Amino acid sequence: MRLAFVNPNLAHDYDADTPFEAALPGSESAQVYLALALARRGHDVALFTGTTKRTGRLRGLDQARWQGVLPGAWDAIFVTSAPETVPELRAAHADAPIFAWAHNVFVPGSGEDAALRALAHPRDRILCVSAWHKANFTGYGVDAARIAVLRNAIGPAFENLFAPGDSVVAAKARPARAAFASVPYKGLKQALAFFKDLRAARSDATLDLFSSFDFYPDNNFFRHQPSWRILAHEARNQPGVVSHGNVPQAELARALKAAVLLFYPNVAAETASIATMEAMAAGCVVVTTALGALPETTGEFGILAPVIEGKIDPQAYVSASVAILDAFSAGNPALDARLRAQVDWVNATYRWDVRAAEAETLIGETR
């Protein structure tokens, strides 16, 4: 099949090489990884983004800067986070299924709301990334028949970090390290506050922060908020906290492989957390919250603190984290068995080659 992947945000300059060389947000990384996985399955795949650096053939994909139109005929078109682009594409490509690939929660009354509700052609689909995400959309009256679910997956750098049968705990650094590896608005303020309590109980613990808005395009709303600059300053000056910013996937995979905890007191409803999936693949115990799709994403392996009226109980969250660090220090074999099962489950469940096969099925169902 001939497949097109489109991100019409020209302020976001990335291509098929970018996620292998530098940090890239989750939805853009997902777009590239799925396109690559489909190309490996023998499809003719093209990627249209805001790229200015490299065009032509890259990693088996045709790569070009988005010009507002798609040249030629396509068997399916995937549009990332821009449903307002679909009607124009539909008019030009009457026979192709078009997937409006959503990654964020539904925002009623927004321009995106109107664009999503306008997708009425029989071959148009909204593509959600979890069952919770779909329920979020249908809860606002979006027709469930117009929605398909295609989950996210881990980047290639996180696949098979541990050989079969190897101890996961043996790869962890001592003294114990925790990590926060998501965008700041998803709980960095809480992570810094809770880590003070954690460090009071475990003075040898370190928190590595892989968090910044700097990998977003310049027209991103969050990137220019003053509150983020203040929080980043606090992080750089808090004892036991090491700020790394955004780093390439290979570097992040090495760091998380050495960490014991994903210290993620999330306060924003996740539609499907790639950061959590990748931390699980790296053998981190995920201590997070039950918001959004996080219970769905972590399966039976996450430790999920309840959120009541928008607040997390600090004592419950910190106590759970301390218990994991104590088990790690004591060499509890149950911890290693738990993490080995988790790593195997993630590598079997959250891979882009699995998603590519599922995408083929979705295309077939809509043609």
mmCIF file of C-alpha atoms in Angstrom:
data_model
loop_
_atom_site.group_PDB
_atom_site.id
_atom_site.type_symbol
_atom_site.label_atom_id
_atom_site.label_comp_id
_atom_site.label_asym_id
_atom_site.label_seq_id
_atom_site.Cartn_x
_atom_site.Cartn_y
_atom_site.Cartn_z
ATOM 1 C CA MET A 1 0.000 0.000 0.000
ATOM 2 C CA ARG A 2 0.980 3.626 -0.515
ATOM 3 C CA LEU A 3 0.671 5.403 2.850
ATOM 4 C CA ALA A 4 1.096 9.068 3.820
ATOM 5 C CA PHE A 5 1.859 10.460 7.283
ATOM 6 C CA VAL A 6 1.184 14.188 7.646
ATOM 7 C CA ASN A 7 1.951 16.744 10.348
ATOM 8 C CA PRO A 8 1.010 20.171 8.938
ATOM 9 C CA ASN A 9 2.669 22.156 11.770
ATOM 10 C CA LEU A 10 5.484 23.755 9.756
ATOM 11 C CA ALA A 11 7.032 25.177 12.937
ATOM 12 C CA HIS A 12 8.006 21.642 13.915
ATOM 13 C CA ASP A 13 11.137 20.797 11.930
ATOM 14 C CA TYR A 14 11.741 17.047 12.151
ATOM 15 C CA ASP A 15 12.172 14.089 9.841
ATOM 16 C CA ALA A 16 12.635 10.321 9.912
ATOM 17 C CA ASP A 17 16.118 10.648 11.412
ATOM 18 C CA THR A 18 15.192 13.026 14.250
ATOM 19 C CA PRO A 19 13.987 10.580 16.955
ATOM 20 C CA PHE A 20 17.235 8.625 16.546
ATOM 21 C CA GLU A 21 19.357 11.738 17.000
ATOM 22 C CA ALA A 22 17.521 14.065 19.386
ATOM 23 C CA ALA A 23 14.584 14.264 21.765
ATOM 24 C CA LEU A 24 11.192 14.485 20.051
ATOM 25 C CA PRO A 25 7.691 14.707 21.605
ATOM 26 C CA GLY A 26 5.641 11.547 21.865
ATOM 27 C CA SER A 27 3.087 12.107 19.101
ATOM 28 C CA GLU A 28 5.750 13.029 16.544
ATOM 29 C CA SER A 29 7.938 10.102 17.613
ATOM 30 C CA ALA A 30 4.936 7.782 17.288
ATOM 31 C CA GLN A 31 4.281 9.074 13.787
ATOM 32 C CA VAL A 32 7.845 8.366 12.670
ATOM 33 C CA TYR A 33 8.103 4.963 14.343
ATOM 34 C CA LEU A 34 4.796 3.710 12.929
ATOM 35 C CA ALA A 35 5.723 4.950 9.451
ATOM 36 C CA LEU A 36 9.052 3.124 9.679
ATOM 37 C CA ALA A 37 7.414 -0.065 10.946
ATOM 38 C CA LEU A 38 4.953 -0.045 8.040
ATOM 39 C CA ALA A 39 7.777 0.541 5.557
ATOM 40 C CA ARG A 40 9.588 -2.495 6.990
ATOM 41 C CA ARG A 41 6.440 -4.508 6.229
ATOM 42 C CA GLY A 42 6.837 -3.658 2.555
ATOM 43 C CA HIS A 43 4.612 -0.607 2.158
ATOM 44 C CA ASP A 44 5.470 2.540 0.211
ATOM 45 C CA VAL A 45 5.424 5.167 2.986
ATOM 46 C CA ALA A 46 5.952 8.936 2.876
ATOM 47 C CA LEU A 47 6.365 11.417 5.740
ATOM 48 C CA PHE A 48 5.290 15.059 5.367
ATOM 49 C CA THR A 49 6.348 17.404 8.209
ATOM 50 C CA GLY A 50 7.886 20.822 8.736
ATOM 51 C CA THR A 51 11.310 19.506 7.814
ATOM 52 C CA THR A 52 13.762 21.949 6.278
ATOM 53 C CA LYS A 53 17.010 20.057 6.741
ATOM 54 C CA ARG A 54 16.579 16.771 4.884
ATOM 55 C CA THR A 55 14.244 15.604 2.167
ATOM 56 C CA GLY A 56 14.186 12.661 -0.193
ATOM 57 C CA ARG A 57 14.672 9.066 0.931
ATOM 58 C CA LEU A 58 15.428 8.581 4.639
ATOM 59 C CA ARG A 59 15.429 5.233 6.464
ATOM 60 C CA GLY A 60 13.192 3.713 3.780
ATOM 61 C CA LEU A 61 10.666 6.581 3.836
ATOM 62 C CA ASP A 62 10.045 9.333 1.323
ATOM 63 C CA GLN A 63 10.511 12.536 3.300
ATOM 64 C CA ALA A 64 9.260 15.994 2.283
ATOM 65 C CA ARG A 65 8.196 19.327 3.744
ATOM 66 C CA TRP A 66 4.416 19.699 3.932
ATOM 67 C CA GLN A 67 3.158 21.937 1.126
ATOM 68 C CA GLY A 68 -0.565 21.813 1.886
ATOM 69 C CA VAL A 69 -1.362 19.054 -0.624
ATOM 70 C CA LEU A 70 -0.470 15.402 -1.073
ATOM 71 C CA PRO A 71 0.906 14.460 -4.490
ATOM 72 C CA GLY A 72 -0.674 11.454 -6.218
ATOM 73 C CA ALA A 73 -2.970 8.732 -4.937
ATOM 74 C CA TRP A 74 -2.802 7.089 -1.493
ATOM 75 C CA ASP A 75 -4.250 3.961 0.071
ATOM 76 C CA ALA A 76 -4.449 5.623 3.503
ATOM 77 C CA ILE A 77 -3.516 8.940 5.107
ATOM 78 C CA PHE A 78 -2.597 9.503 8.772
ATOM 79 C CA VAL A 79 -2.831 13.109 10.021
ATOM 80 C CA THR A 80 -1.206 13.863 13.384
ATOM 81 C CA SER A 81 -3.080 16.184 15.782
ATOM 82 C CA ALA A 82 -4.625 18.339 13.037
ATOM 83 C CA PRO A 83 -8.227 17.234 12.278
ATOM 84 C CA GLU A 84 -8.936 20.579 10.588
ATOM 85 C CA THR A 85 -6.724 19.358 7.736
ATOM 86 C CA VAL A 86 -8.895 16.323 7.006
ATOM 87 C CA PRO A 87 -11.730 17.945 4.964
ATOM 88 C CA GLU A 88 -9.309 19.386 2.432
ATOM 89 C CA LEU A 89 -7.501 16.077 2.145
ATOM 90 C CA ARG A 90 -10.829 14.269 1.821
ATOM 91 C CA ALA A 91 -11.836 16.502 -1.077
ATOM 92 C CA ALA A 92 -8.599 15.710 -2.903
ATOM 93 C CA HIS A 93 -8.430 11.975 -2.040
ATOM 94 C CA ALA A 94 -11.965 10.636 -2.169
ATOM 95 C CA ASP A 95 -10.999 6.955 -2.080
ATOM 96 C CA ALA A 96 -8.421 6.943 0.743
ATOM 97 C CA PRO A 97 -9.234 6.238 4.407
ATOM 98 C CA ILE A 98 -8.083 9.226 6.468
ATOM 99 C CA PHE A 99 -7.139 8.811 10.127
ATOM 100 C CA ALA A 100 -7.196 11.917 12.336
ATOM 101 C CA TRP A 101 -4.616 10.708 14.851
ATOM 102 C CA ALA A 102 -5.445 12.347 18.191
ATOM 103 C CA HIS A 103 -3.112 12.200 21.181
ATOM 104 C CA ASN A 104 -4.645 14.620 23.695
ATOM 105 C CA VAL A 105 -7.860 14.675 25.703
ATOM 106 C CA PHE A 106 -11.012 16.028 24.117
ATOM 107 C CA VAL A 107 -11.450 19.792 24.590
ATOM 108 C CA PRO A 108 -15.143 20.719 24.214
ATOM 109 C CA GLY A 109 -15.864 23.971 22.461
ATOM 110 C CA SER A 110 -12.453 24.177 20.827
ATOM 111 C CA GLY A 111 -11.613 24.414 17.150
ATOM 112 C CA GLU A 112 -10.413 20.818 17.353
ATOM 113 C CA ASP A 113 -13.794 19.812 18.796
ATOM 114 C CA ALA A 114 -15.571 21.261 15.755
ATOM 115 C CA ALA A 115 -13.100 19.657 13.353
ATOM 116 C CA LEU A 116 -13.447 16.221 14.942
ATOM 117 C CA ARG A 117 -17.246 16.338 14.898
ATOM 118 C CA ALA A 118 -17.148 17.311 11.209
ATOM 119 C CA LEU A 119 -15.450 14.057 10.165
ATOM 120 C CA ALA A 120 -18.508 12.402 8.664
ATOM 121 C CA HIS A 121 -17.204 10.573 5.592
ATOM 122 C CA PRO A 122 -17.557 6.773 5.899
ATOM 123 C CA ARG A 123 -13.799 6.326 5.451
ATOM 124 C CA ASP A 124 -12.779 8.970 8.008
ATOM 125 C CA ARG A 125 -11.733 7.791 11.467
ATOM 126 C CA ILE A 126 -10.568 9.455 14.628
ATOM 127 C CA LEU A 127 -7.602 7.451 15.887
ATOM 128 C CA CYS A 128 -7.357 7.318 19.694
ATOM 129 C CA VAL A 129 -4.457 5.796 21.614
ATOM 130 C CA SER A 130 -6.251 3.888 24.390
ATOM 131 C CA ALA A 131 -9.661 2.617 25.390
ATOM 132 C CA TRP A 132 -9.776 5.375 28.029
ATOM 133 C CA HIS A 133 -8.989 7.946 25.330
ATOM 134 C CA LYS A 134 -11.877 6.677 23.205
ATOM 135 C CA ALA A 135 -14.220 6.806 26.191
ATOM 136 C CA ASN A 136 -13.089 10.381 26.828
ATOM 137 C CA PHE A 137 -14.186 11.304 23.292
ATOM 138 C CA THR A 138 -17.474 9.401 23.355
ATOM 139 C CA GLY A 139 -18.273 10.966 26.730
ATOM 140 C CA TYR A 140 -18.534 14.274 24.883
ATOM 141 C CA GLY A 141 -20.866 12.814 22.282
ATOM 142 C CA VAL A 142 -18.403 11.827 19.562
ATOM 143 C CA ASP A 143 -19.801 8.834 17.644
ATOM 144 C CA ALA A 144 -17.999 5.683 18.798
ATOM 145 C CA ALA A 145 -18.357 4.212 15.306
ATOM 146 C CA ARG A 146 -16.097 7.007 14.014
ATOM 147 C CA ILE A 147 -13.297 6.101 16.457
ATOM 148 C CA ALA A 148 -10.620 3.434 16.187
ATOM 149 C CA VAL A 149 -7.970 2.661 18.804
ATOM 150 C CA LEU A 150 -4.301 2.244 17.931
ATOM 151 C CA ARG A 151 -2.100 2.198 20.997
ATOM 152 C CA ASN A 152 1.342 3.752 21.310
ATOM 153 C CA ALA A 153 4.547 1.778 21.797
ATOM 154 C CA ILE A 154 8.148 2.068 22.947
ATOM 155 C CA GLY A 155 10.919 3.543 20.841
ATOM 156 C CA PRO A 156 13.463 1.138 19.303
ATOM 157 C CA ALA A 157 16.109 2.237 21.828
ATOM 158 C CA PHE A 158 13.988 0.671 24.601
ATOM 159 C CA GLU A 159 13.394 -2.704 22.974
ATOM 160 C CA ASN A 160 15.170 -5.698 24.514
ATOM 161 C CA LEU A 161 17.358 -3.750 26.946
ATOM 162 C CA PHE A 162 17.718 -6.932 28.979
ATOM 163 C CA ALA A 163 18.686 -10.321 27.576
ATOM 164 C CA PRO A 164 16.181 -13.128 28.244
ATOM 165 C CA GLY A 165 16.524 -14.378 31.803
ATOM 166 C CA ASP A 166 18.937 -11.651 32.916
ATOM 167 C CA SER A 167 18.432 -9.949 36.264
ATOM 168 C CA VAL A 168 16.844 -6.521 35.890
ATOM 169 C CA VAL A 169 17.845 -5.353 39.361
ATOM 170 C CA ALA A 170 21.509 -6.145 38.671
ATOM 171 C CA ALA A 171 21.579 -3.338 36.076
ATOM 172 C CA LYS A 172 20.407 -0.710 38.575
ATOM 173 C CA ALA A 173 22.740 1.916 39.997
ATOM 174 C CA ARG A 174 23.594 2.082 43.689
ATOM 175 C CA PRO A 175 22.752 4.268 45.563
ATOM 176 C CA ALA A 176 19.240 4.147 44.113
ATOM 177 C CA ARG A 177 18.164 6.588 41.423
ATOM 178 C CA ALA A 178 14.652 7.736 40.589
ATOM 179 C CA ALA A 179 13.654 9.481 37.372
ATOM 180 C CA PHE A 180 11.016 11.860 36.065
ATOM 181 C CA ALA A 181 10.830 11.627 32.265
ATOM 182 C CA SER A 182 7.802 13.533 31.044
ATOM 183 C CA VAL A 183 6.851 17.113 30.203
ATOM 184 C CA PRO A 184 6.773 19.492 33.203
ATOM 185 C CA TYR A 185 3.011 20.103 33.331
ATOM 186 C CA LYS A 186 2.364 16.406 33.945
ATOM 187 C CA GLY A 187 3.627 16.476 37.517
ATOM 188 C CA LEU A 188 7.113 17.958 37.777
ATOM 189 C CA LYS A 189 6.033 20.388 40.514
ATOM 190 C CA GLN A 190 4.637 17.504 42.569
ATOM 191 C CA ALA A 191 7.688 15.338 41.875
ATOM 192 C CA LEU A 192 10.035 17.980 43.258
ATOM 193 C CA ALA A 193 7.884 18.478 46.358
ATOM 194 C CA PHE A 194 7.444 14.758 47.029
ATOM 195 C CA PHE A 195 11.125 14.064 46.456
ATOM 196 C CA LYS A 196 12.005 16.290 49.415
ATOM 197 C CA ASP A 197 10.019 13.908 51.621
ATOM 198 C CA LEU A 198 11.536 10.874 49.922
ATOM 199 C CA ARG A 199 15.034 12.210 50.495
ATOM 200 C CA ALA A 200 14.225 12.796 54.167
ATOM 201 C CA ALA A 201 13.606 9.046 54.433
ATOM 202 C CA ARG A 202 16.344 7.949 51.997
ATOM 203 C CA SER A 203 19.122 10.554 52.009
ATOM 204 C CA ASP A 204 21.124 8.601 49.423
ATOM 205 C CA ALA A 205 18.405 8.784 46.742
ATOM 206 C CA THR A 206 18.830 10.850 43.555
ATOM 207 C CA LEU A 207 16.149 12.168 41.202
ATOM 208 C CA ASP A 208 17.138 12.516 37.537
ATOM 209 C CA LEU A 209 14.932 14.931 35.602
ATOM 210 C CA PHE A 210 14.537 14.401 31.883
ATOM 211 C CA SER A 211 12.003 17.144 31.393
ATOM 212 C CA SER A 212 11.697 20.340 29.378
ATOM 213 C CA PHE A 213 9.463 22.057 26.844
ATOM 214 C CA ASP A 214 12.457 22.843 24.635
ATOM 215 C CA PHE A 215 11.796 19.996 22.207
ATOM 216 C CA TYR A 216 8.407 21.449 21.293
ATOM 217 C CA PRO A 217 8.172 23.772 18.266
ATOM 218 C CA ASP A 218 8.434 27.480 18.896
ATOM 219 C CA ASN A 219 4.667 27.993 18.461
ATOM 220 C CA ASN A 220 3.827 25.625 21.337
ATOM 221 C CA PHE A 221 1.776 27.173 24.144
ATOM 222 C CA PHE A 222 3.611 25.544 27.056
ATOM 223 C CA ARG A 223 7.100 26.401 25.889
ATOM 224 C CA HIS A 224 6.754 30.117 26.702
ATOM 225 C CA GLN A 225 5.047 29.926 30.100
ATOM 226 C CA PRO A 226 7.048 31.784 32.800
ATOM 227 C CA SER A 227 5.993 29.234 35.440
ATOM 228 C CA TRP A 228 8.060 26.589 33.658
ATOM 229 C CA ARG A 229 11.199 28.747 33.845
ATOM 230 C CA ILE A 230 10.677 29.245 37.581
ATOM 231 C CA LEU A 231 10.184 25.507 38.124
ATOM 232 C CA ALA A 232 13.286 24.668 36.103
ATOM 233 C CA HIS A 233 15.325 27.046 38.289
ATOM 234 C CA GLU A 234 14.003 25.369 41.442
ATOM 235 C CA ALA A 235 14.906 21.939 40.076
ATOM 236 C CA ARG A 236 18.485 22.965 39.341
ATOM 237 C CA ASN A 237 18.942 24.085 42.939
ATOM 238 C CA GLN A 238 17.196 21.293 44.857
ATOM 239 C CA PRO A 239 19.489 18.850 46.729
ATOM 240 C CA GLY A 240 19.583 15.387 45.208
ATOM 241 C CA VAL A 241 18.000 16.504 41.928
ATOM 242 C CA VAL A 242 19.932 16.361 38.656
ATOM 243 C CA SER A 243 18.396 18.190 35.670
ATOM 244 C CA HIS A 244 19.277 16.747 32.271
ATOM 245 C CA GLY A 245 16.640 18.411 30.094
ATOM 246 C CA ASN A 246 15.547 16.477 27.015
ATOM 247 C CA VAL A 247 18.050 13.898 25.793
ATOM 248 C CA PRO A 248 18.175 11.497 22.810
ATOM 249 C CA GLN A 249 16.386 8.173 23.200
ATOM 250 C CA ALA A 250 19.524 6.065 23.445
ATOM 251 C CA GLU A 251 20.838 8.203 26.316
ATOM 252 C CA LEU A 252 17.468 8.145 28.069
ATOM 253 C CA ALA A 253 17.248 4.361 27.731
ATOM 254 C CA ARG A 254 20.661 3.945 29.402
ATOM 255 C CA ALA A 255 19.695 6.279 32.226
ATOM 256 C CA LEU A 256 16.344 4.617 32.898
ATOM 257 C CA LYS A 257 17.926 1.170 32.791
ATOM 258 C CA ALA A 258 20.038 2.293 35.747
ATOM 259 C CA ALA A 259 17.088 3.828 37.648
ATOM 260 C CA VAL A 260 14.879 1.932 40.089
ATOM 261 C CA LEU A 261 11.839 4.239 40.092
ATOM 262 C CA LEU A 262 9.878 6.221 37.581
ATOM 263 C CA PHE A 263 8.884 8.958 40.023
ATOM 264 C CA TYR A 264 5.817 10.218 38.187
ATOM 265 C CA PRO A 265 3.105 11.838 40.351
ATOM 266 C CA ASN A 266 1.064 12.673 37.282
ATOM 267 C CA VAL A 267 -1.623 15.346 37.606
ATOM 268 C CA ALA A 268 -2.816 15.446 33.977
ATOM 269 C CA ALA A 269 -5.056 12.798 32.463
ATOM 270 C CA GLU A 270 -2.825 10.667 30.245
ATOM 271 C CA THR A 271 -4.298 9.297 27.025
ATOM 272 C CA ALA A 272 -1.498 6.678 26.820
ATOM 273 C CA SER A 273 1.869 7.469 28.356
ATOM 274 C CA ILE A 274 4.823 6.569 26.129
ATOM 275 C CA ALA A 275 7.155 7.796 28.884
ATOM 276 C CA THR A 276 5.627 5.236 31.228
ATOM 277 C CA MET A 277 5.859 2.424 28.668
ATOM 278 C CA GLU A 278 9.530 3.164 28.049
ATOM 279 C CA ALA A 279 10.350 3.341 31.755
ATOM 280 C CA MET A 280 8.683 -0.034 32.221
ATOM 281 C CA ALA A 281 10.754 -1.441 29.348
ATOM 282 C CA ALA A 282 13.856 -0.119 31.126
ATOM 283 C CA GLY A 283 12.934 -2.010 34.277
ATOM 284 C CA CYS A 284 11.716 0.888 36.426
ATOM 285 C CA VAL A 285 9.005 0.443 39.012
ATOM 286 C CA VAL A 286 6.387 2.989 37.964
ATOM 287 C CA VAL A 287 4.964 4.952 40.889
ATOM 288 C CA THR A 288 2.316 7.231 39.410
ATOM 289 C CA THR A 289 -1.406 8.000 39.698
ATOM 290 C CA ALA A 290 -4.649 6.457 38.479
ATOM 291 C CA LEU A 291 -5.449 9.355 36.146
ATOM 292 C CA GLY A 292 -6.609 8.808 32.582
ATOM 293 C CA ALA A 293 -5.190 5.788 30.797
ATOM 294 C CA LEU A 294 -2.337 5.151 33.251
ATOM 295 C CA PRO A 295 -4.021 2.077 34.817
ATOM 296 C CA GLU A 296 -4.592 0.735 31.297
ATOM 297 C CA THR A 297 -1.010 1.512 30.253
ATOM 298 C CA THR A 298 0.728 -0.017 33.269
ATOM 299 C CA GLY A 299 -1.413 -3.144 33.436
ATOM 300 C CA GLU A 300 -0.782 -5.072 36.645
ATOM 301 C CA PHE A 301 2.662 -3.549 37.157
ATOM 302 C CA GLY A 302 2.099 0.094 38.112
ATOM 303 C CA ILE A 303 1.777 1.462 41.635
ATOM 304 C CA LEU A 304 -1.080 3.952 41.294
ATOM 305 C CA ALA A 305 -1.765 6.605 43.902
ATOM 306 C CA PRO A 306 -5.346 7.865 43.982
ATOM 307 C CA VAL A 307 -6.076 11.476 43.063
ATOM 308 C CA ILE A 308 -8.874 13.071 45.098
ATOM 309 C CA GLU A 309 -10.212 16.469 44.044
ATOM 310 C CA GLY A 310 -7.124 17.041 41.970
ATOM 311 C CA LYS A 311 -4.688 16.278 44.798
ATOM 312 C CA ILE A 312 -2.343 13.361 45.460
ATOM 313 C CA ASP A 313 -1.773 12.187 49.048
ATOM 314 C CA PRO A 314 1.955 12.952 49.523
ATOM 315 C CA GLN A 315 2.347 10.478 52.364
ATOM 316 C CA ALA A 316 0.832 7.600 50.401
ATOM 317 C CA TYR A 317 2.887 8.431 47.307
ATOM 318 C CA VAL A 318 6.182 8.791 49.165
ATOM 319 C CA SER A 319 5.567 5.712 51.328
ATOM 320 C CA ALA A 320 5.067 3.557 48.223
ATOM 321 C CA SER A 321 8.284 4.924 46.711
ATOM 322 C CA VAL A 322 10.273 4.358 49.921
ATOM 323 C CA ALA A 323 8.988 0.772 50.115
ATOM 324 C CA ILE A 324 10.383 0.058 46.637
ATOM 325 C CA LEU A 325 13.746 1.603 47.485
ATOM 326 C CA ASP A 326 13.888 -0.416 50.704
ATOM 327 C CA ALA A 327 13.158 -3.623 48.780
ATOM 328 C CA PHE A 328 15.898 -2.712 46.312
ATOM 329 C CA SER A 329 18.435 -2.042 49.078
ATOM 330 C CA ALA A 330 17.529 -5.289 50.828
ATOM 331 C CA GLY A 331 17.968 -7.330 47.649
ATOM 332 C CA ASN A 332 14.401 -8.634 47.802
ATOM 333 C CA PRO A 333 14.159 -11.300 45.049
ATOM 334 C CA ALA A 334 10.445 -10.554 44.576
ATOM 335 C CA LEU A 335 11.373 -7.149 43.171
ATOM 336 C CA ASP A 336 13.602 -8.669 40.524
ATOM 337 C CA ALA A 337 10.945 -11.226 39.570
ATOM 338 C CA ARG A 338 8.351 -8.457 39.297
ATOM 339 C CA LEU A 339 10.564 -6.338 37.066
ATOM 340 C CA ARG A 340 11.568 -9.277 34.872
ATOM 341 C CA ALA A 341 7.890 -10.065 34.235
ATOM 342 C CA GLN A 342 7.207 -6.385 33.531
ATOM 343 C CA VAL A 343 10.050 -6.056 31.012
ATOM 344 C CA ASP A 344 8.935 -9.208 29.178
ATOM 345 C CA TRP A 345 5.311 -8.005 29.067
ATOM 346 C CA VAL A 346 6.225 -4.581 27.679
ATOM 347 C CA ASN A 347 8.469 -6.041 24.984
ATOM 348 C CA ALA A 348 5.693 -8.386 23.907
ATOM 349 C CA THR A 349 2.925 -5.772 24.054
ATOM 350 C CA TYR A 350 4.279 -2.313 23.246
ATOM 351 C CA ARG A 351 6.233 -2.634 19.994
ATOM 352 C CA TRP A 352 5.757 -0.646 16.793
ATOM 353 C CA ASP A 353 5.891 -3.733 14.601
ATOM 354 C CA VAL A 354 2.819 -4.979 16.499
ATOM 355 C CA ARG A 355 1.147 -1.607 15.935
ATOM 356 C CA ALA A 356 1.990 -1.702 12.220
ATOM 357 C CA ALA A 357 0.136 -4.986 11.811
ATOM 358 C CA GLU A 358 -2.832 -3.490 13.685
ATOM 359 C CA ALA A 359 -2.720 -0.413 11.437
ATOM 360 C CA GLU A 360 -2.928 -2.642 8.371
ATOM 361 C CA THR A 361 -6.088 -4.207 9.799
ATOM 362 C CA LEU A 362 -7.611 -0.776 10.488
ATOM 363 C CA ILE A 363 -6.905 0.334 6.923
ATOM 364 C CA GLY A 364 -8.519 -2.809 5.565
ATOM 365 C CA GLU A 365 -11.641 -2.236 7.658
ATOM 366 C CA THR A 366 -12.149 1.276 6.299
ATOM 367 C CA ARG A 367 -11.491 0.711 2.566
#
